Short mmCIF file of C-alpha atoms in Angstrom, two decimals:
data_model
loop_
_atom_site.label_atom_id
_atom_site.label_comp_id
_atom_site.label_asym_id
_atom_site.label_seq_id
_atom_site.Cartn_x
_atom_site.Cartn_y
_atom_site.Cartn_z
CA MET A 23 -6.01 11.82 11.38
CA ALA A 24 -8.60 9.59 9.73
CA ASP A 25 -11.11 11.36 7.52
CA LEU A 26 -14.26 10.39 9.40
CA SER A 27 -17.37 12.56 9.48
CA SER A 28 -19.46 12.94 12.65
CA ILE A 29 -22.20 10.77 11.12
CA GLU A 30 -19.70 8.04 10.22
CA LYS A 31 -18.33 8.05 13.76
CA LEU A 32 -21.87 7.65 15.14
CA LYS A 33 -22.43 4.62 12.90
CA LEU A 34 -19.13 3.03 13.90
CA GLU A 35 -19.77 3.63 17.58
CA LYS A 36 -23.21 2.06 17.30
CA LEU A 37 -21.90 -1.05 15.51
CA LEU A 38 -19.02 -1.46 17.97
CA ARG A 39 -21.26 -0.79 20.98
CA MET A 40 -18.96 1.88 22.35
CA GLU A 41 -21.44 3.30 24.82
CA GLY A 42 -20.23 3.20 28.41
CA GLY A 43 -16.58 3.02 27.34
CA TYR A 44 -16.70 -0.52 25.94
CA VAL A 45 -15.91 -1.97 22.50
CA LEU A 46 -18.03 -5.04 21.66
CA ASP A 47 -17.25 -7.79 24.20
CA PHE A 48 -13.51 -7.20 24.44
CA SER A 49 -11.73 -7.25 27.76
CA ASN A 50 -8.76 -4.90 28.19
CA ARG A 51 -6.40 -7.77 27.42
CA SER A 52 -8.25 -9.12 24.38
CA PHE A 53 -8.78 -5.58 23.05
CA ARG A 54 -5.06 -4.92 23.21
CA GLY A 55 -4.21 -8.24 21.55
CA PHE A 56 -6.80 -7.82 18.78
CA ILE A 57 -5.54 -4.40 17.73
CA LEU A 58 -1.92 -5.51 18.00
CA ASP A 59 -2.62 -8.48 15.71
CA SER A 60 -4.59 -6.34 13.26
CA THR A 61 -2.30 -3.32 13.01
CA GLY A 62 0.91 -3.98 14.93
CA ILE A 63 0.02 -1.12 17.28
CA ASP A 64 -0.21 -1.21 21.08
CA ILE A 65 -3.47 0.59 21.82
CA TYR A 66 -2.34 1.03 25.44
CA ASP A 67 0.55 3.23 24.40
CA GLU A 68 0.28 6.68 26.04
CA LYS A 69 -0.35 8.13 22.57
CA TYR A 70 -3.90 6.75 22.79
CA GLU A 71 -4.51 7.85 26.39
CA TYR A 72 -7.62 9.96 25.86
CA ASN A 73 -10.06 11.26 28.47
CA THR A 74 -10.88 8.31 30.77
CA GLY A 75 -8.57 5.89 28.96
CA SER A 76 -11.43 3.45 28.39
CA LYS A 77 -11.41 1.06 25.43
CA ALA A 78 -13.88 3.25 23.55
CA ASN A 79 -11.86 6.39 24.19
CA ARG A 80 -8.65 4.69 23.14
CA LEU A 81 -10.31 3.66 19.89
CA ARG A 82 -11.50 7.25 19.36
CA ALA A 83 -7.88 8.37 19.91
CA PHE A 84 -6.77 5.79 17.32
CA TRP A 85 -9.17 7.33 14.80
CA ARG A 86 -7.75 10.76 15.63
CA GLU A 87 -4.06 9.79 15.47
CA GLU A 88 -3.79 7.24 12.66
CA SER A 89 -4.08 7.35 8.87
CA ASN A 90 -7.17 6.60 6.80
CA TYR A 91 -5.66 3.33 5.65
CA LEU A 92 -4.78 2.04 9.09
CA VAL A 93 -8.17 3.01 10.55
CA GLY A 94 -9.89 1.34 7.58
CA GLU A 95 -7.86 -1.84 8.08
CA LEU A 96 -8.72 -2.03 11.78
CA LEU A 97 -12.38 -1.38 11.04
CA ALA A 98 -12.38 -4.23 8.51
CA SER A 99 -10.97 -6.53 11.22
CA PHE A 100 -13.65 -5.41 13.69
CA LEU A 101 -16.37 -6.07 11.10
CA GLU A 102 -15.02 -9.55 10.44
CA TYR A 103 -14.98 -10.24 14.18
CA TRP A 104 -18.50 -8.81 14.59
CA ARG A 105 -19.93 -11.05 11.86
CA ALA A 106 -18.07 -14.14 13.12
CA ARG A 107 -19.33 -13.52 16.63
CA LYS A 108 -22.93 -13.28 15.40
CA SER A 109 -22.54 -16.42 13.31
CA LEU A 110 -21.02 -18.54 16.11
CA ARG A 111 -23.83 -17.54 18.43
CA ALA A 112 -26.40 -18.32 15.73
CA GLU A 113 -27.76 -14.80 16.08
CA ALA A 114 -29.83 -13.73 13.10
CA LEU A 115 -29.08 -10.22 11.88
CA SER A 116 -31.96 -7.81 11.79
CA PRO A 117 -32.42 -5.68 8.65
CA GLU A 118 -31.21 -2.69 10.65
CA GLU A 119 -28.04 -4.52 11.71
CA GLU A 120 -27.36 -5.63 8.13
CA GLN A 121 -27.77 -2.09 6.88
CA LEU A 122 -25.50 -0.68 9.59
CA ALA A 123 -22.81 -3.29 8.90
CA ASP A 124 -22.97 -2.59 5.16
CA GLU A 125 -22.61 1.14 5.78
CA CYS A 126 -19.60 0.54 8.05
CA GLU A 127 -18.02 -1.72 5.43
CA ARG A 128 -18.35 1.08 2.89
CA ILE A 129 -16.64 3.44 5.34
CA SER A 130 -13.81 0.93 5.79
CA GLU A 131 -13.44 0.49 2.03
CA ARG A 132 -13.33 4.24 1.42
CA LEU A 133 -10.67 4.78 4.07
CA ARG A 134 -8.47 1.99 2.75
CA HIS A 135 -8.47 3.39 -0.78
CA GLN A 136 -7.45 6.96 -0.02
CA THR A 137 -4.21 8.90 0.19
CA ALA A 138 -0.72 7.41 0.04
CA ALA A 139 -1.86 3.86 0.78
CA GLU A 140 -3.24 3.60 -2.76
CA SER A 141 0.36 3.06 -3.87
CA ILE A 142 1.11 0.21 -1.49
CA GLU A 143 0.43 -2.64 -3.92
CA ALA A 144 3.08 -1.33 -6.31
CA ILE A 145 5.75 -1.77 -3.60
CA GLN A 146 6.56 -5.46 -3.43
CA PRO A 147 9.79 -7.38 -2.64
CA VAL A 148 10.27 -8.52 -6.25
CA SER A 149 13.33 -10.61 -5.48
CA THR A 150 14.69 -12.85 -2.74
CA ASP A 151 17.23 -10.15 -1.84
CA LYS A 152 16.83 -9.56 1.92
CA ASP A 153 17.73 -5.87 1.63
CA PHE A 154 15.11 -5.42 -1.09
CA SER A 155 12.47 -7.04 1.12
CA LEU A 156 13.38 -4.82 4.07
CA LEU A 157 13.29 -1.76 1.83
CA ALA A 158 9.83 -2.64 0.46
CA SER A 159 8.51 -3.30 3.98
CA SER A 160 9.87 0.03 5.21
CA ILE A 161 8.18 1.95 2.39
CA ARG A 162 4.88 0.13 2.88
CA GLU A 163 4.92 0.87 6.62
CA THR A 164 5.45 4.57 5.88
CA LEU A 165 2.60 4.63 3.39
CA VAL A 166 0.25 2.89 5.82
CA ARG A 167 0.88 5.81 8.16
CA ASP A 168 0.11 8.23 5.31
CA GLN A 169 3.56 9.85 5.33
CA PRO A 170 4.57 10.05 1.64
CA GLU A 171 7.16 12.76 2.34
CA ALA A 172 9.06 10.27 4.52
CA ALA A 173 9.06 7.61 1.80
CA LEU A 174 10.61 9.51 -1.11
CA ASP A 175 14.27 8.61 -0.47
CA ARG A 176 13.49 4.91 -0.02
CA LEU A 177 11.18 4.90 -3.04
CA HIS A 178 14.07 6.26 -5.11
CA THR A 179 16.37 3.49 -3.82
CA TYR A 180 13.65 0.92 -4.49
CA ALA A 181 13.22 2.17 -8.08
CA VAL A 182 16.98 2.02 -8.70
CA LYS A 183 17.19 -1.56 -7.40
CA TYR A 184 14.11 -2.60 -9.38
CA VAL A 185 15.26 -1.15 -12.70
CA ARG A 186 18.73 -2.66 -12.21
CA GLN A 187 17.11 -6.08 -11.77
CA LEU A 188 15.07 -5.58 -14.94
CA SER A 189 18.21 -4.47 -16.79
CA ASP A 190 20.02 -7.62 -15.66
CA LYS A 191 17.08 -9.72 -16.77
CA HIS A 192 17.02 -8.19 -20.26
CA GLY A 193 20.79 -7.91 -20.68
CA VAL A 194 20.88 -4.10 -20.59
CA ALA A 195 24.35 -2.81 -19.68
CA TYR A 196 24.81 -0.16 -16.99
CA HIS A 197 27.43 1.09 -14.53
CA ARG A 198 27.20 1.24 -10.76
CA ASP A 199 26.89 5.03 -10.91
CA THR A 200 24.32 5.11 -13.75
CA PRO A 201 21.53 7.43 -12.52
CA LEU A 202 17.93 6.25 -12.27
CA HIS A 203 16.62 8.08 -15.34
CA SER A 204 19.42 6.68 -17.52
CA LEU A 205 18.81 3.17 -16.18
CA PHE A 206 15.14 3.50 -17.04
CA GLY A 207 15.92 4.94 -20.47
CA GLY A 208 18.02 1.89 -21.34
CA TYR A 209 15.27 -0.43 -20.12
CA VAL A 210 12.58 1.38 -22.17
CA LYS A 211 14.72 1.11 -25.33
CA CYS A 212 15.05 -2.62 -24.70
CA ILE A 213 11.34 -3.38 -24.22
CA ARG A 214 10.47 -1.16 -27.19
CA ARG A 215 12.91 -3.14 -29.33
CA LYS A 216 11.36 -6.39 -28.11
CA GLY A 217 7.89 -5.19 -29.12
CA LEU A 218 6.53 -5.16 -25.58
CA ILE A 219 5.02 -1.68 -26.02
CA GLU A 220 1.98 -1.78 -28.31
CA THR A 221 0.94 1.85 -28.76
CA GLU A 222 2.69 5.10 -29.57
CA MET A 223 0.93 6.74 -26.64
CA ALA A 224 2.35 4.25 -24.11
CA ASP A 225 5.76 4.70 -25.71
CA ARG A 226 5.53 8.49 -25.34
CA ILE A 227 4.44 8.22 -21.71
CA LEU A 228 7.40 5.99 -20.89
CA ARG A 229 9.85 8.27 -22.67
CA SER A 230 8.48 11.31 -20.85
CA PHE A 231 8.88 9.36 -17.63
CA ILE A 232 12.65 9.36 -18.19
CA SER A 233 12.71 13.14 -17.60
CA ILE A 234 10.39 12.70 -14.59
CA LEU A 235 12.88 10.31 -13.01
CA ASP A 236 15.68 12.79 -13.72
CA ALA A 237 13.74 15.33 -11.66
CA PHE A 238 13.14 12.63 -9.02
CA ASN A 239 16.93 12.35 -8.63
CA SER A 240 16.99 16.01 -7.63
CA VAL A 241 14.08 15.70 -5.22
CA ARG A 242 15.72 12.73 -3.56
CA ASN A 243 18.97 14.65 -3.06
CA THR A 244 17.56 18.00 -1.97
CA ARG A 245 14.03 17.49 -0.52
CA SER A 246 13.96 14.06 1.11
CA LEU A 247 15.34 12.38 4.21
CA ALA A 248 18.29 11.06 2.21
CA HIS A 249 20.23 14.08 3.48
CA ASP A 250 19.77 16.84 6.04
CA ASN A 251 17.17 18.63 3.93
CA PRO A 252 13.81 20.34 4.47
CA THR A 253 11.35 17.66 3.35
CA LEU A 254 8.92 18.26 0.53
CA ASN A 255 5.33 19.15 1.40
CA TYR A 256 2.67 16.43 1.69
CA GLY A 257 0.77 17.27 -1.52
CA GLU A 258 3.77 17.24 -3.86
CA SER A 259 5.22 14.18 -2.11
CA LEU A 260 1.94 12.35 -2.69
CA LEU A 261 1.89 13.42 -6.35
CA ILE A 262 5.44 12.14 -6.93
CA LEU A 263 4.68 8.93 -5.07
CA ASN A 264 1.56 8.22 -7.11
CA VAL A 265 3.22 9.00 -10.45
CA VAL A 266 6.27 6.84 -9.76
CA THR A 267 4.29 3.89 -8.41
CA SER A 268 1.81 4.04 -11.30
CA CYS A 269 4.72 3.58 -13.69
CA LEU A 270 6.08 0.71 -11.57
CA ARG A 271 2.68 -1.00 -11.74
CA PHE A 272 2.66 -0.68 -15.52
CA ILE A 273 6.19 -2.09 -15.79
CA GLU A 274 5.15 -5.03 -13.60
CA SER A 275 2.29 -5.76 -16.01
CA VAL A 276 4.66 -5.57 -18.99
CA GLU A 277 7.05 -8.00 -17.34
CA ALA A 278 4.19 -10.35 -16.40
CA ASP A 279 2.91 -10.35 -20.01
CA GLU A 280 6.44 -10.99 -21.32
CA THR A 281 6.85 -13.91 -18.90
CA ASP A 282 3.49 -15.39 -19.96
CA GLU A 283 4.40 -15.05 -23.63
CA SER A 284 7.78 -16.72 -23.05
CA HIS A 285 6.01 -19.57 -21.25
CA GLN A 286 3.60 -20.04 -24.15
CA ASP A 287 6.50 -20.02 -26.62
CA HIS A 288 8.20 -22.72 -24.53
CA ILE A 289 5.04 -24.84 -24.59
CA ARG A 290 4.75 -24.47 -28.38
CA ILE A 291 8.39 -25.50 -28.81
CA ASP A 292 7.86 -28.59 -26.63
CA GLN A 293 4.79 -29.52 -28.65
CA GLU A 294 6.71 -29.18 -31.90
CA ASP A 295 9.43 -31.50 -30.54
CA PHE A 296 6.84 -34.25 -30.14
CA SER A 297 4.96 -33.69 -33.41
CA PHE A 298 5.12 -36.40 -36.10
#
């Protein structure tokens, strides 16, 4: 369920002109197509059959059934459509309309930056491996629906694949059955040796993360959908998700900086080759 207050719903309904069961100037067909394009969801699924089944009531059901992130994304699409429609018709916005649109944009922004979806940007297909891309897409889809407990097993697999790729890149040896925390430990030793970690504090955080990943191995095996287990509760799942993805984001920045530095070194070498 999206975290919308009664006042926020009133503002959204006013902007989208939901009185009388309508939503802006959409027909049933265009309404269905717009939401399908924006979210991949069929708004005429029975899940959204609410009260009279009108467009406005189906949108209210969408707010009730879907995650903050997904509702925020759809609202952003509606706002873009609303502004484009005004512009194409050369309709000047009144101060009241501008204020209402700005308030709705803030609602959309707040929704999109809450809960599990905050971690989405850390989950990217970082190679051309088809399985890796499918894995990343599956995790992102789960996070969009604000179901971190359902993403833990795939996040673990993603982390293993990612750290293996980094190990291959830096020439760090490992075995097929090397557990995630040991893989990460070898990688951290490598980047520390290369001078890619600048502060003692960052070094300590990364070393402590090795034990966190060891515990993640246990969670994956006993409290995730990897096996026939009772899944972990939402709050702890979200905590684990955020901690793991925050580390992945940091590692991505380290790798990006190392790539940039290597590129600059290559440029300097080329310049020296042509110096007289």
